[in-house]
Coordinates of C-alpha atoms in Angstrom, one line a residue:
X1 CA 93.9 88.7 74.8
X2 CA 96.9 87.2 76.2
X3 CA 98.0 86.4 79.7
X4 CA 100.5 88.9 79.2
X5 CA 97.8 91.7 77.7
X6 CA 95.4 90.3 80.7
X7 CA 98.2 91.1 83.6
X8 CA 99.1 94.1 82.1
X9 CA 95.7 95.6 82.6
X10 CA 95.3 94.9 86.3
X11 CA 95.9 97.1 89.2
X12 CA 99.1 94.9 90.4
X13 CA 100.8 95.9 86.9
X14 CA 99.6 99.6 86.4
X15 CA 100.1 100.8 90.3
X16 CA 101.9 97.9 91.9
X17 CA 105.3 97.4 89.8
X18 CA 108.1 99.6 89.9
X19 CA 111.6 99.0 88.5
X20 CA 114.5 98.6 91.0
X21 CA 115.7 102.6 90.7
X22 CA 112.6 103.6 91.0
X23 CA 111.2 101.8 94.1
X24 CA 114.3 102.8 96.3
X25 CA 113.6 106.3 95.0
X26 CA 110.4 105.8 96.8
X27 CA 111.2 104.7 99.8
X28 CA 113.9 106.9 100.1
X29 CA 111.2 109.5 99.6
X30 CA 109.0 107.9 101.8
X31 CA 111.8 107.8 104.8
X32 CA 112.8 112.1 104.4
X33 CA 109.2 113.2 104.5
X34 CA 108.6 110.9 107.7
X35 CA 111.7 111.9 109.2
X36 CA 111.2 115.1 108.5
X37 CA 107.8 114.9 109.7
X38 CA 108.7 113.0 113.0
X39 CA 110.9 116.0 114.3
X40 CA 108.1 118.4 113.7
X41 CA 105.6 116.4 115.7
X42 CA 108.4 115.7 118.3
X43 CA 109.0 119.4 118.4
X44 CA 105.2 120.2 118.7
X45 CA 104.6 117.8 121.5
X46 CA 107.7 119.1 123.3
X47 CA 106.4 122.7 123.2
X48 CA 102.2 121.6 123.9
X49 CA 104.2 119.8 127.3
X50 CA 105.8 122.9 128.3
X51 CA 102.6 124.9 128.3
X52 CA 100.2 122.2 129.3
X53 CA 98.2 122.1 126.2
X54 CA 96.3 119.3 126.7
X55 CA 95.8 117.7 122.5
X56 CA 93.0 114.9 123.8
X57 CA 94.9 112.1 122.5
X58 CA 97.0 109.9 124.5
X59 CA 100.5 109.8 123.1
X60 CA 104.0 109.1 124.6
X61 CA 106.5 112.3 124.1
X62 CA 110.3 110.9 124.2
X63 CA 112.3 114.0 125.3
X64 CA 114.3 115.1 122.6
X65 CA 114.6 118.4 120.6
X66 CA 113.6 118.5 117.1
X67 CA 117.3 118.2 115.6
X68 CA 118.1 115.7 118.0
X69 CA 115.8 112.9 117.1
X70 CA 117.6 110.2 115.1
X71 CA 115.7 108.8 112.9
X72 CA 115.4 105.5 110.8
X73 CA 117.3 104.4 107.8
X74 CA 115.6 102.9 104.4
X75 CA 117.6 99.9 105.2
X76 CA 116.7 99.5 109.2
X77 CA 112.9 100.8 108.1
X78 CA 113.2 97.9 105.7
X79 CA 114.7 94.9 108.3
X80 CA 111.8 96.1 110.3
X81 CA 109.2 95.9 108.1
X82 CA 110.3 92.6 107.1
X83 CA 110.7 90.9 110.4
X84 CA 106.6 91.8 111.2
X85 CA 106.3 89.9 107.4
X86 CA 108.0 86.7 109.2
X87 CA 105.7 87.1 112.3
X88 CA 102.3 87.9 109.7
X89 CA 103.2 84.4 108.2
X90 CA 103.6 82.8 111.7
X91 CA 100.6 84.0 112.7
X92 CA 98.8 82.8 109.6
X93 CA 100.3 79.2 109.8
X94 CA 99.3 78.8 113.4
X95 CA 95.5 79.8 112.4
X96 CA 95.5 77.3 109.6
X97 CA 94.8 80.2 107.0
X98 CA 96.2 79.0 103.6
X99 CA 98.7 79.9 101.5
X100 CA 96.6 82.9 99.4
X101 CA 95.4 84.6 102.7
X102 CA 99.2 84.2 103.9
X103 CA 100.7 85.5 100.6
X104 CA 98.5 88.2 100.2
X105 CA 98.7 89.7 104.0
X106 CA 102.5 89.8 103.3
X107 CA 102.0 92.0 100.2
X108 CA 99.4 94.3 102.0
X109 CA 102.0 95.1 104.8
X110 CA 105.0 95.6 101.9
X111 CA 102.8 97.3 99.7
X112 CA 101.7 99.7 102.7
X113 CA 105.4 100.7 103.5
X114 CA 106.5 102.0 100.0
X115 CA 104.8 105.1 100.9
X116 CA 104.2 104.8 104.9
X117 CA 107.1 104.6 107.2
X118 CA 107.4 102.5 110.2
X119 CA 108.2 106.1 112.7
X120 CA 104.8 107.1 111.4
X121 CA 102.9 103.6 112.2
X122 CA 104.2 100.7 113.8
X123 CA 104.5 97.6 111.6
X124 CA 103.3 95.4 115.1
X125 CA 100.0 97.9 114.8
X126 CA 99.6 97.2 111.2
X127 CA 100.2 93.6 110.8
X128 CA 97.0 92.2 112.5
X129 CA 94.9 94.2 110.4
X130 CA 96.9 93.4 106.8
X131 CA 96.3 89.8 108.0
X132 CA 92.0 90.4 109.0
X133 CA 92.0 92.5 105.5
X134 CA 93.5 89.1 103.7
X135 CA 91.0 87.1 104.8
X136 CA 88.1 89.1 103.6
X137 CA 90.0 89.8 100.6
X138 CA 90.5 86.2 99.6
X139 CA 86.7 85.3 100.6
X140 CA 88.3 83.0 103.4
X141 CA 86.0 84.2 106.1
X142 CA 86.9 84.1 109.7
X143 CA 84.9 86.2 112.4
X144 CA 86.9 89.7 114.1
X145 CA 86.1 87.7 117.7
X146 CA 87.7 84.5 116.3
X147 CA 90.8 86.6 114.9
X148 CA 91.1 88.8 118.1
X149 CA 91.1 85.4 120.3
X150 CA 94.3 83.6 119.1
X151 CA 96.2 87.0 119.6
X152 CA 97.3 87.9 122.9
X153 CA 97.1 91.7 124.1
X154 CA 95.1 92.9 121.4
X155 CA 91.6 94.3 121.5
X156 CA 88.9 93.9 118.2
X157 CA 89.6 98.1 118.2
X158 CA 93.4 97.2 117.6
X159 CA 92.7 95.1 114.5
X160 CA 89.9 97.7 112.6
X161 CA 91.5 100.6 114.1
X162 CA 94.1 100.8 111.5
X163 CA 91.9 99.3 108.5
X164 CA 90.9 102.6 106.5
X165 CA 94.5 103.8 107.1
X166 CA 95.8 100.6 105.5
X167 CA 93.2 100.3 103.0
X168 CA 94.3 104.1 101.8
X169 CA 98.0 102.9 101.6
X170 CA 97.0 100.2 99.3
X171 CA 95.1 103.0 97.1
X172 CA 92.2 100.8 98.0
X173 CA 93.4 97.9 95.5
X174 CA 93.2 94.7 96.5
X175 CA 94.0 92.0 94.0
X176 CA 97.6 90.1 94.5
X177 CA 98.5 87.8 91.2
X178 CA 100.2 85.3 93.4
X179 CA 102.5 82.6 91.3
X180 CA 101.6 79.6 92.7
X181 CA 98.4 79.7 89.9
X182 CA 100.9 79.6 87.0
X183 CA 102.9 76.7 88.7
X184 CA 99.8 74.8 88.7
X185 CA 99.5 75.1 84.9
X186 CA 103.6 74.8 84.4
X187 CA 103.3 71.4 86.7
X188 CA 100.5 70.3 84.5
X189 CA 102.7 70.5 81.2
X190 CA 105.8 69.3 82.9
X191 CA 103.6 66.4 83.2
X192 CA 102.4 65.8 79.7
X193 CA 106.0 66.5 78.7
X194 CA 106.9 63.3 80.9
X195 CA 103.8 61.0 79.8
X196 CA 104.5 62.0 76.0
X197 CA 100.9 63.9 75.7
X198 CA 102.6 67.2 75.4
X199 CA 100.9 69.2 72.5
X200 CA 104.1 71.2 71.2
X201 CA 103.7 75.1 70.0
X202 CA 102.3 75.7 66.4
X203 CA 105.0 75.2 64.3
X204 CA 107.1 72.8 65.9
X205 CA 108.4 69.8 64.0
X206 CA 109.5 67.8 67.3
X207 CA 106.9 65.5 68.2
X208 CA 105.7 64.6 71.9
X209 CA 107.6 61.5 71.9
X210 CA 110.6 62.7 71.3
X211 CA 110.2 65.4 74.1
X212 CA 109.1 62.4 76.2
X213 CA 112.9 60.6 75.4
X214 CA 114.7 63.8 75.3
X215 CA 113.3 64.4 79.2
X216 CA 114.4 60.9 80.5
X217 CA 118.4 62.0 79.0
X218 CA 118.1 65.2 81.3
X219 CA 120.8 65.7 84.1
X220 CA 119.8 65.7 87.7
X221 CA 119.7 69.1 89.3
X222 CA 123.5 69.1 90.9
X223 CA 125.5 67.5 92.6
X224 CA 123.5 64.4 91.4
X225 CA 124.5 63.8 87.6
X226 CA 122.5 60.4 87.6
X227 CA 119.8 60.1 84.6
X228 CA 116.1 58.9 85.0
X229 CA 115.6 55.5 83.9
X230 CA 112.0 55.5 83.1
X231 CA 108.9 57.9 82.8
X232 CA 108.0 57.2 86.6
X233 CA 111.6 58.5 87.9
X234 CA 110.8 61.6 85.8
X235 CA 107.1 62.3 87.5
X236 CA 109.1 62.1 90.6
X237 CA 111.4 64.3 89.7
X238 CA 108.7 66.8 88.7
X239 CA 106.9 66.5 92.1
X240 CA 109.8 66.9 94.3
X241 CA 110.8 70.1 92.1
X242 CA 107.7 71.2 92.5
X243 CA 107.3 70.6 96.2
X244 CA 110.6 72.4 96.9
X245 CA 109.4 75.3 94.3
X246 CA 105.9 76.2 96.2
X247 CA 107.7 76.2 99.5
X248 CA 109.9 78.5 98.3
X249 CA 107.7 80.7 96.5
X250 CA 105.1 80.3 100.0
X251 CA 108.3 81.9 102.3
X252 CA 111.5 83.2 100.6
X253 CA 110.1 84.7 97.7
X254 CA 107.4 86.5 99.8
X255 CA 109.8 88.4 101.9
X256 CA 111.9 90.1 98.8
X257 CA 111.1 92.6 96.2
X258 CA 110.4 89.9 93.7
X259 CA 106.7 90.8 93.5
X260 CA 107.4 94.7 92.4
X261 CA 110.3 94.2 89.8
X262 CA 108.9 90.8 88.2
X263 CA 105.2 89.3 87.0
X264 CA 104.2 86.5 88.5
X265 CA 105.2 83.7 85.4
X266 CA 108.6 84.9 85.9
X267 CA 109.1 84.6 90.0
X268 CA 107.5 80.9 89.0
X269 CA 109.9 80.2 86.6
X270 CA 112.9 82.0 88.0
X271 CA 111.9 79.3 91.4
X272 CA 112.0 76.7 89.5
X273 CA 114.9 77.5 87.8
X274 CA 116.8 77.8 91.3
X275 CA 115.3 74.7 92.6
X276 CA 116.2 72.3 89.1
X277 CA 118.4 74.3 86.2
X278 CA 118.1 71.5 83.8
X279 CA 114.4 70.9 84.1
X280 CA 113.6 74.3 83.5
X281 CA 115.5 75.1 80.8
X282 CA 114.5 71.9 79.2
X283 CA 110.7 73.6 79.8
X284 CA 111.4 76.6 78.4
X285 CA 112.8 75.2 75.3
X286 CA 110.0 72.7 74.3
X287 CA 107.7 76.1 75.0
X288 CA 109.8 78.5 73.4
X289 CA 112.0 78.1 70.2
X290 CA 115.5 78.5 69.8
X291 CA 115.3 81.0 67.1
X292 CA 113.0 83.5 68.9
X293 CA 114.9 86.2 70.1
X294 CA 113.1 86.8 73.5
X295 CA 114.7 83.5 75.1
X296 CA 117.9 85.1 75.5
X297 CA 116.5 87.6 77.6
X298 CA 113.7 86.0 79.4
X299 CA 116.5 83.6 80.3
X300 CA 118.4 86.5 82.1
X301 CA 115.6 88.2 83.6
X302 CA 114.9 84.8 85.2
X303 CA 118.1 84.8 86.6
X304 CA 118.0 87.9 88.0
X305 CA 115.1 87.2 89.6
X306 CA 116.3 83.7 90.9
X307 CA 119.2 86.0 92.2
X308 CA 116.8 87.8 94.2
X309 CA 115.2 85.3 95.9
X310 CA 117.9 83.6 96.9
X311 CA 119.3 86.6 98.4
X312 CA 115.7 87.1 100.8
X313 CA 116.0 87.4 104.4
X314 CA 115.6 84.1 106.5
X315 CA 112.2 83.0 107.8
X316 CA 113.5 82.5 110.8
X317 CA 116.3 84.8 112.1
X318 CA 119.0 84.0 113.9
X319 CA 121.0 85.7 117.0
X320 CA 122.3 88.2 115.1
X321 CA 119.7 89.4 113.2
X322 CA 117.3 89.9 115.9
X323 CA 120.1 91.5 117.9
X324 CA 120.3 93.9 115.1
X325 CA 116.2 93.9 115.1
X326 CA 116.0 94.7 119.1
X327 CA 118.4 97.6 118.3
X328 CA 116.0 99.2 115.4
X329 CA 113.2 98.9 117.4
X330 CA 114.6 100.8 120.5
X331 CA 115.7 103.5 117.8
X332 CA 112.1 103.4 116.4
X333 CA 110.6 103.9 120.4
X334 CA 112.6 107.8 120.3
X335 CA 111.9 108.8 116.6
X336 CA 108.3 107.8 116.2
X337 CA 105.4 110.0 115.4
X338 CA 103.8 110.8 118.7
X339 CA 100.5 112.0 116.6
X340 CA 100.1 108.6 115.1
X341 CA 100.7 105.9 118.1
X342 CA 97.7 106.0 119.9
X343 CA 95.8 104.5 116.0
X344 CA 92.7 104.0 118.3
X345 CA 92.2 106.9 119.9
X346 CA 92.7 108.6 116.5
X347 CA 89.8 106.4 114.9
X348 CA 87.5 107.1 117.9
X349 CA 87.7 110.7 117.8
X350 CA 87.6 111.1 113.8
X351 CA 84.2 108.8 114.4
X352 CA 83.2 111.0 117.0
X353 CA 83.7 113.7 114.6
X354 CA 82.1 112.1 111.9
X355 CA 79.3 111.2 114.2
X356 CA 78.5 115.0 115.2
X357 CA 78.8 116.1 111.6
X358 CA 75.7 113.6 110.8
X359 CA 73.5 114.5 113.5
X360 CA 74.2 118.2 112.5
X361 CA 72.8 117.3 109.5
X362 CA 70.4 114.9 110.4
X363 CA 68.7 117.9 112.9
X364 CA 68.4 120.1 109.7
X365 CA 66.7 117.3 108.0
X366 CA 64.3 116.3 111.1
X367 CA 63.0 119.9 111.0
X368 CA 62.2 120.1 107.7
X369 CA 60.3 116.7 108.2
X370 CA 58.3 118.2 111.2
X371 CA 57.6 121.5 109.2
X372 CA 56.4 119.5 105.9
X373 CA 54.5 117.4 108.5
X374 CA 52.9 119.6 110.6
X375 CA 51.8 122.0 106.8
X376 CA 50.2 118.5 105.5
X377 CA 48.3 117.6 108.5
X378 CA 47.0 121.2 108.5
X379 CA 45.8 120.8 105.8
X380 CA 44.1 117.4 105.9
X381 CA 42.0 118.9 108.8
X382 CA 41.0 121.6 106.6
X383 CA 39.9 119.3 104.1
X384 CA 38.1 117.5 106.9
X385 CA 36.6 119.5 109.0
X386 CA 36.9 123.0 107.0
X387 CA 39.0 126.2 107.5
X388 CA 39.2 127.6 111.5
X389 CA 36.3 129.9 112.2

């Protein structure tokens, strides 16, 4: 099989990609039911209130009648969600997690929204628990009391409260195919490429030499326009593209779309492609050759995908964008599901639930142990002693 074949079979491909119509039609989706949803609950809460019907779970009612509650946009959902994706990443830079557990907490919480909307759970209630999931996920193990410790105001019940309900969002798959494992293999043959021990594809009559001196006549990326003047300016040239490509693909290209509308060679590739044009395309032609008709249109696909992550939200926003942020989230505090804030009193009372149902059955089952015990110890004394007289 081929990586290609091998991708295509994994749960990232089949359930995970989408094409760009097709993921806004979700979300969209995603935003009317909870909306639609919200103003019922509001409504409900708003009549239980009025007649003192106590529900058991502690939730905050805003006030509002059911057509008055203004409820989120896809795009203000969608600024949200991303900001608690920039303070997931803080979080997993101050606990020294790396890169995979980082990467992969990021596409929990993205992957959770497509079809759960922040009125219906909080992204701040969600984001420790995408980040404790990563870490089990990606067999880097840290302990629920060492997690719980380095965040302030947050209870070990806060984290695993909202676990199974994040775990169902994710349609309980948790692979991510990252691209920072194909950069490792692309920075390997950029490498042979520059020491001339570049094995060229079947069928290729240019020899690893003459990729070697073709590489050295390459332009720098702009605005330098300077040529390398031996194989050692080259290897640096390689390393400082590829430093500049895993930063980028370990912030910017985490906080776009790139991962549902592209595999992960081509976010790689499309990086590197931002971060040195000549480079890359002098890559892709010593893998690729000029006659095959796919170059054309990998070329734009990478592109497009370049375009994307160049167009990602900043890691660190400035004044305006959290003004706009602080503005979301007070219209999230009057349009959110008052059924669904209190995540831990929910979990205790469907355990409490649960719990009951098991020691219903459990009684059923002790009686029939007593019964069957009593009948075979009955018997042994018969055998024993004889029948009663």
């Amino acid at each position: 099989m081929t990586e290609d074949e091998i991708y295509r079979t994994s749960t990232q491909y089949r359930l995970w990609a989408f094409t760009e119509e097709s993921l806004a039609s979700l979300r969209s989706t995603t935003n009317s039911l909870a909306a639609t949803r919200v103003r019922a609950a509001i409504e409900r809460s708003r009549r239980e209130k009025q007649t003192g019907v106590e529900t058991g779970i502690n939730v905050t009612r805003q006030g509002q009648s059911e057509d008055g509650v203004d409820c989120l946009t896809v795009e203000e959902e969608q600024k949200l969600v991303g900001f608690y994706c920039v303070k997931a990443m803080e979080f997993a830079d101050f606990c020294d997690f790396p890169t995979n557990v980082k990467a992969t907490a990021v596409q929990y919480l993205k992957r959770f929204y497509i079809s759960n909307s922040p009125m219906t759970y909080h992204p701040k209630q969600m984001m420790p628990s995408a980040l404790f999931l990563a870490t089990k996920t990606e067999n880097h193990y840290t302990s629920l009391k060492t997690f719980v410790e380095k965040l302030s105001k947050t209870t070990a019940e806060d984290v695993i409260a909202p676990e199974f309900l994040l775990t169902q969002g994710l349609r309980f798959t948790f692979d991510v195919r990252h691209p920072q494992r194909g950069l490792e293999g692309g920075s390997m043959e950029l490498m042979a490429l520059a020491t001339g021990t570049y094995q060229p594809t079947p069928g290729s009559m240019v020899s690893p030499k003459k990729l070697q001196h073709d590489m050295l006549q390459l332009d720098q990326p702009l605005p330098d326009k300077s040529k390398a003047k031996s194989t050692e300016d080259v290897k640096s040239r390689i390393m400082n593209t590829l430093g500049k490509t895993k930063e980028i693909l370990k912030t910017s290209a985490l906080l776009t779309d790139a991962y549902f509308l592209y595999n992960p060679s081509q976010i790689w590739l499309a990086t590197l492609l931002t971060v040195d044009e000549p480079l890359t395309r002098f890559y892709l032609d010593a893998k690729i050759p000029s006659s095959a008709g796919i170059k054309t249109k990998l070329i734009t696909t990478l592109q497009a995908c370049a375009a994307l992550i160049r167009s990602s939200p900043s890691a660190k926003p400035g004044e305006a964008e959290m003004k706009e942020l602080t503005r979301i989230d007070k219209k999230l505090y009057k349009c959110r599901n008052p059924e669904k804030i209190d995540l831990v009193g929910i979990n205790k009372a469907q355990k409490r639930e649960g719990e009951s149902k098991e020691e219903s059955g459990m009684d059923e089952k002790i009686i029939k142990k007593r019964k069957l015990e009593r009948e075979s110890g009955l018997k042994e004394a018969e055998s024993v002693f004889g029948p009663t007289l």
